[in-house]
Amino acid sequence: MELRDLTVAFGDKVVFDHRDFFFSDRGLTMLMGPSGVGKTTLLRAVLKQYPDSGFLFQEDRLFPGRTVLQHLLDVMDKPDRDKAEELLELVELTGEEASYPASLSGGMARRLALARCLALGSPRFLLDEPFTGVDEVRQRRLLARLKALGRPVVLSTHHQGLLEYADAVVAL
């Protein structure tokens, strides 16, 4: 995956000026950099070129009237309870299938949003700050599991301690 000659500006503010970006075709590419440097903008540019990607927004965007399990089944091409339960295990939400978003902690809600993104079954995943509110030990387990999916995953993060899981790093 790559973006060549990317130029993005918002009015007079130029975020990227004829930049090239390369991402791992398998495994994890981490976008690193301080707030406001363009990580989300870069993820959105990747999505524009690869629109069949699963995209996880910074906001969880959960539906208050849908259970944890329903959030996953709702986005699957062919709803599959077994696959949904596997994804809940992957994000460590087993046992929460009947829970509603209001009863989840912030980290649990974030992990549900991640599971819902994965439930799309996309050929690649673009994850914008996927671990907000998730403790570092759990982040490490989730990164190892995301890497094991065998699909390209591009994620933005501020946590340099997680770089050991990266197959590629894009520093902004």
mmCIF file of C-alpha atoms in Angstrom:
data_model
loop_
_atom_site.group_PDB
_atom_site.id
_atom_site.type_symbol
_atom_site.label_atom_id
_atom_site.label_comp_id
_atom_site.label_asym_id
_atom_site.label_seq_id
_atom_site.Cartn_x
_atom_site.Cartn_y
_atom_site.Cartn_z
ATOM 1 C CA MET A 1 0.000 0.000 0.000
ATOM 2 C CA GLU A 2 1.225 3.447 -0.793
ATOM 3 C CA LEU A 3 0.268 7.041 -1.332
ATOM 4 C CA ARG A 4 2.385 9.023 -3.743
ATOM 5 C CA ASP A 5 2.666 12.774 -4.098
ATOM 6 C CA LEU A 6 0.048 13.437 -1.412
ATOM 7 C CA THR A 7 -0.838 17.070 -0.942
ATOM 8 C CA VAL A 8 -3.433 18.086 1.634
ATOM 9 C CA ALA A 9 -4.206 21.617 2.747
ATOM 10 C CA PHE A 10 -6.951 23.197 4.799
ATOM 11 C CA GLY A 11 -7.098 26.769 3.596
ATOM 12 C CA ASP A 12 -3.614 28.207 4.065
ATOM 13 C CA LYS A 13 -2.512 25.376 6.361
ATOM 14 C CA VAL A 14 -0.565 22.776 4.370
ATOM 15 C CA VAL A 15 -0.528 19.405 6.132
ATOM 16 C CA PHE A 16 1.257 17.394 3.434
ATOM 17 C CA ASP A 17 3.105 18.865 0.473
ATOM 18 C CA HIS A 18 3.866 16.289 -2.250
ATOM 19 C CA ARG A 19 4.739 13.541 0.265
ATOM 20 C CA ASP A 20 5.059 9.825 -0.428
ATOM 21 C CA PHE A 21 3.933 7.256 2.152
ATOM 22 C CA PHE A 22 4.475 3.498 2.215
ATOM 23 C CA PHE A 23 2.663 1.004 4.426
ATOM 24 C CA SER A 24 3.270 -2.657 5.196
ATOM 25 C CA ASP A 25 1.219 -4.993 2.978
ATOM 26 C CA ARG A 26 0.895 -7.381 5.935
ATOM 27 C CA GLY A 27 1.048 -6.662 9.605
ATOM 28 C CA LEU A 28 1.106 -3.329 11.386
ATOM 29 C CA THR A 29 2.099 0.106 10.175
ATOM 30 C CA MET A 30 2.109 2.639 12.989
ATOM 31 C CA LEU A 31 1.674 6.342 12.376
ATOM 32 C CA MET A 32 3.619 8.214 15.043
ATOM 33 C CA GLY A 33 3.716 11.883 15.846
ATOM 34 C CA PRO A 34 2.403 14.568 18.159
ATOM 35 C CA SER A 35 -1.206 15.726 18.171
ATOM 36 C CA GLY A 36 -2.144 17.881 15.213
ATOM 37 C CA VAL A 37 0.609 16.651 12.892
ATOM 38 C CA GLY A 38 -1.763 14.933 10.431
ATOM 39 C CA LYS A 39 -2.174 11.305 11.516
ATOM 40 C CA THR A 40 -5.962 11.352 11.094
ATOM 41 C CA THR A 41 -5.635 13.276 7.831
ATOM 42 C CA LEU A 42 -3.239 10.627 6.518
ATOM 43 C CA LEU A 43 -5.593 7.797 7.530
ATOM 44 C CA ARG A 44 -8.443 9.528 5.701
ATOM 45 C CA ALA A 45 -6.259 9.912 2.604
ATOM 46 C CA VAL A 46 -5.503 6.178 2.712
ATOM 47 C CA LEU A 47 -9.243 5.481 3.018
ATOM 48 C CA LYS A 48 -9.923 7.652 -0.025
ATOM 49 C CA GLN A 49 -7.508 5.573 -2.119
ATOM 50 C CA TYR A 50 -8.467 2.231 -0.548
ATOM 51 C CA PRO A 51 -12.234 2.718 0.134
ATOM 52 C CA ASP A 52 -12.812 -0.961 0.856
ATOM 53 C CA SER A 53 -10.890 -0.540 4.124
ATOM 54 C CA GLY A 54 -12.431 -0.886 7.559
ATOM 55 C CA PHE A 55 -12.091 2.466 9.333
ATOM 56 C CA LEU A 56 -12.132 3.034 13.089
ATOM 57 C CA PHE A 57 -12.846 6.663 13.939
ATOM 58 C CA GLN A 58 -11.443 8.383 17.028
ATOM 59 C CA GLU A 59 -14.993 8.483 18.388
ATOM 60 C CA ASP A 60 -16.566 5.143 19.272
ATOM 61 C CA ARG A 61 -19.863 5.959 17.492
ATOM 62 C CA LEU A 62 -21.792 3.242 19.324
ATOM 63 C CA PHE A 63 -25.580 2.956 19.210
ATOM 64 C CA PRO A 64 -27.104 3.151 22.700
ATOM 65 C CA GLY A 65 -30.035 0.859 21.854
ATOM 66 C CA ARG A 66 -27.906 -1.988 20.450
ATOM 67 C CA THR A 67 -26.177 -4.645 22.522
ATOM 68 C CA VAL A 68 -22.501 -5.471 22.212
ATOM 69 C CA LEU A 69 -23.306 -8.526 20.091
ATOM 70 C CA GLN A 70 -25.781 -6.614 17.922
ATOM 71 C CA HIS A 71 -23.121 -4.002 17.127
ATOM 72 C CA LEU A 72 -21.057 -6.728 15.444
ATOM 73 C CA LEU A 73 -23.866 -8.654 13.761
ATOM 74 C CA ASP A 74 -25.281 -5.421 12.312
ATOM 75 C CA VAL A 75 -22.186 -4.738 10.191
ATOM 76 C CA MET A 76 -21.443 -8.274 8.982
ATOM 77 C CA ASP A 77 -22.320 -9.119 5.369
ATOM 78 C CA LYS A 78 -23.637 -12.450 6.658
ATOM 79 C CA PRO A 79 -24.340 -12.211 10.392
ATOM 80 C CA ASP A 80 -22.381 -14.980 12.106
ATOM 81 C CA ARG A 81 -22.705 -15.281 15.874
ATOM 82 C CA ASP A 82 -19.664 -17.588 16.151
ATOM 83 C CA LYS A 83 -17.470 -15.098 14.273
ATOM 84 C CA ALA A 84 -18.839 -12.241 16.385
ATOM 85 C CA GLU A 85 -18.002 -14.152 19.563
ATOM 86 C CA GLU A 86 -14.466 -14.786 18.251
ATOM 87 C CA LEU A 87 -14.049 -11.046 17.707
ATOM 88 C CA LEU A 88 -15.336 -10.301 21.207
ATOM 89 C CA GLU A 89 -12.762 -12.760 22.535
ATOM 90 C CA LEU A 90 -10.059 -11.050 20.458
ATOM 91 C CA VAL A 91 -10.860 -7.670 22.063
ATOM 92 C CA GLU A 92 -11.435 -9.223 25.500
ATOM 93 C CA LEU A 93 -15.173 -8.546 25.759
ATOM 94 C CA THR A 94 -16.366 -12.141 26.197
ATOM 95 C CA GLY A 95 -19.337 -12.198 28.537
ATOM 96 C CA GLU A 96 -20.535 -8.724 27.531
ATOM 97 C CA GLU A 97 -22.647 -9.836 24.555
ATOM 98 C CA ALA A 98 -25.945 -8.645 26.106
ATOM 99 C CA SER A 99 -24.519 -5.399 27.541
ATOM 100 C CA TYR A 100 -25.424 -1.973 26.191
ATOM 101 C CA PRO A 101 -22.849 0.787 25.574
ATOM 102 C CA ALA A 102 -23.958 2.814 28.608
ATOM 103 C CA SER A 103 -22.849 -0.004 30.913
ATOM 104 C CA LEU A 104 -19.340 -0.251 29.405
ATOM 105 C CA SER A 105 -16.264 1.584 30.622
ATOM 106 C CA GLY A 106 -14.492 3.903 28.185
ATOM 107 C CA GLY A 107 -11.867 1.278 27.380
ATOM 108 C CA MET A 108 -14.501 -1.404 26.888
ATOM 109 C CA ALA A 109 -16.471 0.854 24.546
ATOM 110 C CA ARG A 110 -13.294 1.492 22.561
ATOM 111 C CA ARG A 111 -12.645 -2.223 22.267
ATOM 112 C CA LEU A 112 -16.244 -2.752 21.086
ATOM 113 C CA ALA A 113 -15.739 -0.109 18.406
ATOM 114 C CA LEU A 114 -12.570 -1.955 17.339
ATOM 115 C CA ALA A 115 -14.394 -5.305 17.212
ATOM 116 C CA ARG A 116 -17.160 -3.717 15.120
ATOM 117 C CA CYS A 117 -14.551 -2.403 12.672
ATOM 118 C CA LEU A 118 -12.987 -5.871 12.417
ATOM 119 C CA ALA A 119 -16.434 -7.427 11.919
ATOM 120 C CA LEU A 120 -16.628 -5.627 8.569
ATOM 121 C CA GLY A 121 -14.234 -8.274 7.228
ATOM 122 C CA SER A 122 -12.338 -5.712 5.157
ATOM 123 C CA PRO A 123 -9.081 -6.538 3.365
ATOM 124 C CA ARG A 124 -7.278 -3.876 5.470
ATOM 125 C CA PHE A 125 -8.005 -1.841 8.581
ATOM 126 C CA LEU A 126 -7.315 1.824 9.323
ATOM 127 C CA LEU A 127 -7.471 2.528 13.042
ATOM 128 C CA ASP A 128 -7.426 6.060 14.431
ATOM 129 C CA GLU A 129 -6.207 5.959 18.047
ATOM 130 C CA PRO A 130 -7.678 2.482 18.635
ATOM 131 C CA PHE A 131 -6.500 2.160 22.241
ATOM 132 C CA THR A 132 -7.773 5.310 23.915
ATOM 133 C CA GLY A 133 -8.725 4.339 27.460
ATOM 134 C CA VAL A 134 -7.154 0.866 27.152
ATOM 135 C CA ASP A 135 -4.374 -0.089 29.574
ATOM 136 C CA GLU A 136 -0.929 -0.726 28.100
ATOM 137 C CA VAL A 137 -0.786 -4.436 28.986
ATOM 138 C CA ARG A 138 -4.051 -5.018 27.122
ATOM 139 C CA GLN A 139 -2.861 -2.814 24.248
ATOM 140 C CA ARG A 140 0.102 -5.146 23.777
ATOM 141 C CA ARG A 141 -2.142 -8.215 23.672
ATOM 142 C CA LEU A 142 -4.486 -6.538 21.192
ATOM 143 C CA LEU A 143 -1.601 -5.469 18.953
ATOM 144 C CA ALA A 144 -0.274 -9.031 18.843
ATOM 145 C CA ARG A 145 -3.751 -10.252 17.871
ATOM 146 C CA LEU A 146 -4.185 -7.569 15.212
ATOM 147 C CA LYS A 147 -0.823 -8.515 13.756
ATOM 148 C CA ALA A 148 -1.881 -12.174 13.644
ATOM 149 C CA LEU A 149 -4.892 -11.318 11.437
ATOM 150 C CA GLY A 150 -2.561 -11.399 8.425
ATOM 151 C CA ARG A 151 -4.097 -8.260 6.927
ATOM 152 C CA PRO A 152 -2.615 -4.793 6.643
ATOM 153 C CA VAL A 153 -3.415 -2.657 9.668
ATOM 154 C CA VAL A 154 -2.495 1.034 9.741
ATOM 155 C CA LEU A 155 -2.980 2.681 13.098
ATOM 156 C CA SER A 156 -2.213 5.999 14.679
ATOM 157 C CA THR A 157 -0.834 6.133 18.184
ATOM 158 C CA HIS A 158 1.107 8.306 20.602
ATOM 159 C CA HIS A 159 2.567 5.310 22.477
ATOM 160 C CA GLN A 160 6.176 4.837 21.417
ATOM 161 C CA GLY A 161 6.433 1.858 23.760
ATOM 162 C CA LEU A 162 4.330 -0.132 21.306
ATOM 163 C CA LEU A 163 6.700 0.244 18.352
ATOM 164 C CA GLU A 164 8.136 -3.238 18.893
ATOM 165 C CA TYR A 165 4.927 -4.600 17.305
ATOM 166 C CA ALA A 166 5.245 -2.486 14.160
ATOM 167 C CA ASP A 167 6.267 -3.933 10.818
ATOM 168 C CA ALA A 168 6.628 -0.373 9.557
ATOM 169 C CA VAL A 169 6.582 3.072 11.159
ATOM 170 C CA VAL A 170 5.572 6.322 9.495
ATOM 171 C CA ALA A 171 6.891 9.211 11.546
ATOM 172 C CA LEU A 172 5.063 12.479 11.010
#
